[in-house]
């Protein structure tokens, strides 16, 4: 059982590309209460943390029993299934999940009943995309009085050093054919870019949470040649099937060692209803850092302001509506 808002905060993956920001940011706000963790016991213990492997549910239960007073878990690595979320929520422990795979987010959403019964809150779609895209979508949707269509555009810096799991997830997404067409549009700080359909989870989530019939998310990189090359590979079908799996491994390895571009990102949301159109964009530096900042702010809101028990996506909680403004202090800039 957790001990309310005064208990410890367990950061799973607390020394990785995202988790290091979560750990350091929460430690400033909640001194002595943040426990970093991960599979590498030496790294975790050097930070004063513990070993946690998301593939070992029994081990997680033991850690939670040993710590005894965990109020919240921030999950910065993506497990294979919803077992970690179930363990936390059934114990009444709040959960902040930075996962981005639609299937896994749906599995956690199905735990709404057990979470509500235990008095725990889970917040999903926490990061840049999904995350900030969801919050922008909520705003432009409200601006047109309920959109008929929302287009989300994400530009990522190809030069940033992402964690291996994030790189692998992005490369796997390139194997999924895009149903929508590419779109050319201006992105603040980057000029007019061509963005291609990409299977970010926000486009599926927002159809349900906002009731918008058509939502599409598109992706491009700050490097125009790299964007063109990657989506040419997708159009050619070279990343699908058995041979494609090998190509995905090679691409993942290449992206993990070679960094072409910068580390700035931009996200843009456009809502359409009849002849009405609303748009809003955000720019910032460091997708992993920003994801960590979003997760830390969400965790702080859960522990200090509270939220309805159950499982919610970030755009469904009114206490998080001003999160983009809170991030302005960290260099995240809104552009109307």
GROMACS .gro file of C-alpha atoms in nm, residues 114-329:
model
  216
  114UNK     CA    1  -0.890  -0.189  -1.061
  115UNK     CA    2  -0.710   0.146  -1.036
  116UNK     CA    3  -1.024   0.332  -0.936
  117UNK     CA    4  -1.113   0.064  -0.681
  118UNK     CA    5  -0.768   0.098  -0.521
  119UNK     CA    6  -0.774   0.479  -0.526
  120UNK     CA    7  -0.478   0.501  -0.766
  121UNK     CA    8  -0.436   0.726  -1.069
  122UNK     CA    9  -0.245   0.636  -1.385
  123UNK     CA   10  -0.153   0.903  -1.638
  124UNK     CA   11  -0.069   0.787  -1.991
  125UNK     CA   12   0.053   0.966  -2.307
  126UNK     CA   13   0.328   1.143  -2.117
  127UNK     CA   14   0.609   1.292  -2.326
  128UNK     CA   15   0.642   1.481  -2.653
  129UNK     CA   16   0.444   1.254  -2.889
  130UNK     CA   17   0.231   1.128  -2.735
  131UNK     CA   18   0.205   1.391  -2.463
  132UNK     CA   19   0.250   1.751  -2.573
  133UNK     CA   20   0.076   1.663  -2.899
  134UNK     CA   21  -0.226   1.545  -2.697
  135UNK     CA   22  -0.238   1.870  -2.499
  136UNK     CA   23  -0.211   2.084  -2.812
  137UNK     CA   24  -0.480   1.873  -2.978
  138UNK     CA   25  -0.713   1.937  -2.683
  139UNK     CA   26  -0.662   2.312  -2.716
  140UNK     CA   27  -0.716   2.338  -3.091
  141UNK     CA   28  -1.014   2.102  -3.065
  142UNK     CA   29  -1.173   2.330  -2.806
  143UNK     CA   30  -1.088   2.637  -3.018
  144UNK     CA   31  -1.305   2.518  -3.309
  145UNK     CA   32  -1.582   2.382  -3.086
  146UNK     CA   33  -1.515   2.015  -3.161
  147UNK     CA   34  -1.300   1.925  -3.457
  148UNK     CA   35  -1.395   1.709  -3.752
  149UNK     CA   36  -1.026   1.650  -3.821
  150UNK     CA   37  -0.700   1.702  -3.636
  151UNK     CA   38  -0.357   1.688  -3.799
  152UNK     CA   39  -0.054   1.650  -3.572
  153UNK     CA   40   0.298   1.708  -3.700
  154UNK     CA   41   0.618   1.610  -3.519
  155UNK     CA   42   0.970   1.715  -3.617
  156UNK     CA   43   1.250   1.546  -3.424
  157UNK     CA   44   1.619   1.628  -3.412
  158UNK     CA   45   1.817   1.349  -3.577
  159UNK     CA   46   2.128   1.448  -3.385
  160UNK     CA   47   1.992   1.372  -3.039
  161UNK     CA   48   2.130   1.071  -2.852
  162UNK     CA   49   1.818   0.871  -2.771
  163UNK     CA   50   1.801   0.553  -2.569
  164UNK     CA   51   1.819   0.227  -2.765
  165UNK     CA   52   1.454   0.140  -2.692
  166UNK     CA   53   1.339   0.475  -2.833
  167UNK     CA   54   1.547   0.429  -3.148
  168UNK     CA   55   1.420   0.074  -3.194
  169UNK     CA   56   1.059   0.189  -3.151
  170UNK     CA   57   1.100   0.464  -3.412
  171UNK     CA   58   1.263   0.233  -3.665
  172UNK     CA   59   0.987  -0.024  -3.613
  173UNK     CA   60   0.731   0.246  -3.687
  174UNK     CA   61   0.889   0.297  -4.028
  175UNK     CA   62   0.785  -0.055  -4.121
  176UNK     CA   63   0.416   0.042  -4.097
  177UNK     CA   64   0.272   0.174  -4.425
  178UNK     CA   65   0.108   0.516  -4.394
  179UNK     CA   66  -0.258   0.536  -4.494
  180UNK     CA   67  -0.267   0.917  -4.517
  181UNK     CA   68  -0.068   1.132  -4.755
  182UNK     CA   69   0.247   1.328  -4.670
  183UNK     CA   70   0.187   1.695  -4.597
  184UNK     CA   71   0.397   2.008  -4.649
  185UNK     CA   72   0.360   2.278  -4.386
  186UNK     CA   73   0.568   2.534  -4.194
  187UNK     CA   74   0.716   2.439  -3.858
  188UNK     CA   75   0.849   2.714  -3.631
  189UNK     CA   76   1.224   2.747  -3.659
  190UNK     CA   77   1.253   2.495  -3.944
  191UNK     CA   78   1.065   2.643  -4.240
  192UNK     CA   79   0.836   2.442  -4.467
  193UNK     CA   80   0.886   2.067  -4.426
  194UNK     CA   81   0.733   1.749  -4.568
  195UNK     CA   82   0.597   1.527  -4.291
  196UNK     CA   83   0.491   1.165  -4.344
  197UNK     CA   84   0.222   0.958  -4.170
  198UNK     CA   85   0.366   0.774  -3.869
  199UNK     CA   86   0.194   0.542  -3.616
  200UNK     CA   87   0.223   0.758  -3.303
  201UNK     CA   88  -0.032   0.647  -3.044
  202UNK     CA   89  -0.187   0.993  -3.003
  203UNK     CA   90  -0.382   0.967  -3.328
  204UNK     CA   91  -0.563   0.657  -3.198
  205UNK     CA   92  -0.611   0.780  -2.842
  206UNK     CA   93  -0.750   1.121  -2.936
  207UNK     CA   94  -1.027   0.976  -3.149
  208UNK     CA   95  -1.168   0.832  -2.828
  209UNK     CA   96  -1.073   1.089  -2.564
  210UNK     CA   97  -1.171   1.394  -2.772
  211UNK     CA   98  -1.431   1.227  -2.992
  212UNK     CA   99  -1.261   1.348  -3.313
  213UNK     CA  100  -1.346   1.127  -3.613
  214UNK     CA  101  -1.017   1.176  -3.800
  215UNK     CA  102  -0.675   1.224  -3.641
  216UNK     CA  103  -0.344   1.178  -3.823
  217UNK     CA  104   0.010   1.221  -3.691
  218UNK     CA  105   0.299   1.285  -3.928
  219UNK     CA  106   0.674   1.279  -3.872
  220UNK     CA  107   0.981   1.440  -4.021
  221UNK     CA  108   1.339   1.490  -3.902
  222UNK     CA  109   1.541   1.809  -3.895
  223UNK     CA  110   1.761   1.656  -4.166
  224UNK     CA  111   1.573   1.677  -4.496
  225UNK     CA  112   1.791   1.416  -4.675
  226UNK     CA  113   1.755   1.169  -4.388
  227UNK     CA  114   1.378   1.215  -4.379
  228UNK     CA  115   1.356   1.153  -4.753
  229UNK     CA  116   1.578   0.845  -4.734
  230UNK     CA  117   1.394   0.681  -4.444
  231UNK     CA  118   1.050   0.721  -4.593
  232UNK     CA  119   1.176   0.606  -4.932
  233UNK     CA  120   1.278   0.284  -4.755
  234UNK     CA  121   0.927   0.255  -4.618
  235UNK     CA  122   0.762   0.313  -4.954
  236UNK     CA  123   0.985   0.044  -5.103
  237UNK     CA  124   0.875  -0.202  -4.833
  238UNK     CA  125   1.236  -0.277  -4.738
  239UNK     CA  126   1.164  -0.268  -4.365
  240UNK     CA  127   0.886  -0.526  -4.367
  241UNK     CA  128   0.893  -0.903  -4.337
  242UNK     CA  129   1.186  -1.127  -4.242
  243UNK     CA  130   1.439  -0.933  -4.450
  244UNK     CA  131   1.299  -0.609  -4.311
  245UNK     CA  132   1.369  -0.719  -3.955
  246UNK     CA  133   1.737  -0.740  -4.041
  247UNK     CA  134   1.727  -0.397  -4.201
  248UNK     CA  135   1.558  -0.259  -3.888
  249UNK     CA  136   1.841  -0.395  -3.674
  250UNK     CA  137   2.099  -0.229  -3.897
  251UNK     CA  138   1.913   0.102  -3.891
  252UNK     CA  139   1.876   0.089  -3.513
  253UNK     CA  140   2.248   0.031  -3.475
  254UNK     CA  141   2.329   0.312  -3.719
  255UNK     CA  142   2.104   0.564  -3.542
  256UNK     CA  143   2.251   0.466  -3.207
  257UNK     CA  144   2.604   0.552  -3.323
  258UNK     CA  145   2.567   0.813  -3.596
  259UNK     CA  146   2.393   1.144  -3.523
  260UNK     CA  147   2.316   1.366  -3.822
  261UNK     CA  148   2.136   1.685  -3.726
  262UNK     CA  149   2.056   1.880  -3.413
  263UNK     CA  150   1.853   1.812  -3.100
  264UNK     CA  151   1.571   2.063  -3.140
  265UNK     CA  152   1.215   1.947  -3.200
  266UNK     CA  153   0.882   2.100  -3.298
  267UNK     CA  154   0.523   1.979  -3.268
  268UNK     CA  155   0.219   2.132  -3.432
  269UNK     CA  156  -0.155   2.066  -3.401
  270UNK     CA  157  -0.419   2.176  -3.654
  271UNK     CA  158  -0.793   2.137  -3.597
  272UNK     CA  159  -1.060   2.174  -3.867
  273UNK     CA  160  -1.436   2.213  -3.838
  274UNK     CA  161  -1.612   2.332  -4.151
  275UNK     CA  162  -1.438   2.655  -4.248
  276UNK     CA  163  -1.287   2.696  -3.901
  277UNK     CA  164  -0.918   2.626  -3.846
  278UNK     CA  165  -0.708   2.652  -3.529
  279UNK     CA  166  -0.336   2.586  -3.502
  280UNK     CA  167  -0.081   2.580  -3.221
  281UNK     CA  168   0.284   2.473  -3.208
  282UNK     CA  169   0.561   2.415  -2.956
  283UNK     CA  170   0.935   2.408  -3.002
  284UNK     CA  171   1.207   2.297  -2.766
  285UNK     CA  172   1.544   2.134  -2.727
  286UNK     CA  173   1.600   1.766  -2.647
  287UNK     CA  174   1.309   1.528  -2.695
  288UNK     CA  175   1.430   1.290  -2.421
  289UNK     CA  176   1.489   1.576  -2.178
  290UNK     CA  177   1.147   1.722  -2.253
  291UNK     CA  178   0.979   1.384  -2.208
  292UNK     CA  179   1.146   1.359  -1.868
  293UNK     CA  180   1.031   1.709  -1.774
  294UNK     CA  181   0.672   1.630  -1.876
  295UNK     CA  182   0.679   1.311  -1.668
  296UNK     CA  183   0.822   1.493  -1.366
  297UNK     CA  184   0.560   1.767  -1.384
  298UNK     CA  185   0.282   1.511  -1.416
  299UNK     CA  186   0.413   1.319  -1.115
  300UNK     CA  187   0.431   1.638  -0.909
  301UNK     CA  188   0.074   1.728  -1.003
  302UNK     CA  189  -0.048   1.385  -0.897
  303UNK     CA  190   0.125   1.409  -0.561
  304UNK     CA  191   0.043   1.771  -0.479
  305UNK     CA  192  -0.287   1.845  -0.654
  306UNK     CA  193  -0.442   1.502  -0.688
  307UNK     CA  194  -0.648   1.364  -0.976
  308UNK     CA  195  -0.950   1.136  -1.015
  309UNK     CA  196  -0.869   0.770  -0.950
  310UNK     CA  197  -0.849   0.549  -1.257
  311UNK     CA  198  -0.654   0.552  -1.583
  312UNK     CA  199  -0.642   0.874  -1.784
  313UNK     CA  200  -0.451   1.016  -2.077
  314UNK     CA  201  -0.275   1.346  -2.015
  315UNK     CA  202  -0.529   1.553  -2.211
  316UNK     CA  203  -0.816   1.426  -1.994
  317UNK     CA  204  -0.694   1.586  -1.670
  318UNK     CA  205  -0.775   1.954  -1.622
  319UNK     CA  206  -0.498   1.990  -1.364
  320UNK     CA  207  -0.248   1.932  -1.646
  321UNK     CA  208  -0.401   2.174  -1.896
  322UNK     CA  209  -0.139   2.444  -1.825
  323UNK     CA  210   0.157   2.207  -1.858
  324UNK     CA  211   0.289   2.377  -2.177
  325UNK     CA  212   0.308   2.707  -1.985
  326UNK     CA  213   0.488   2.536  -1.697
  327UNK     CA  214   0.749   2.408  -1.942
  328UNK     CA  215   0.827   2.759  -2.064
  329UNK     CA  216   1.078   2.789  -1.778
   0.00000   0.00000   0.00000
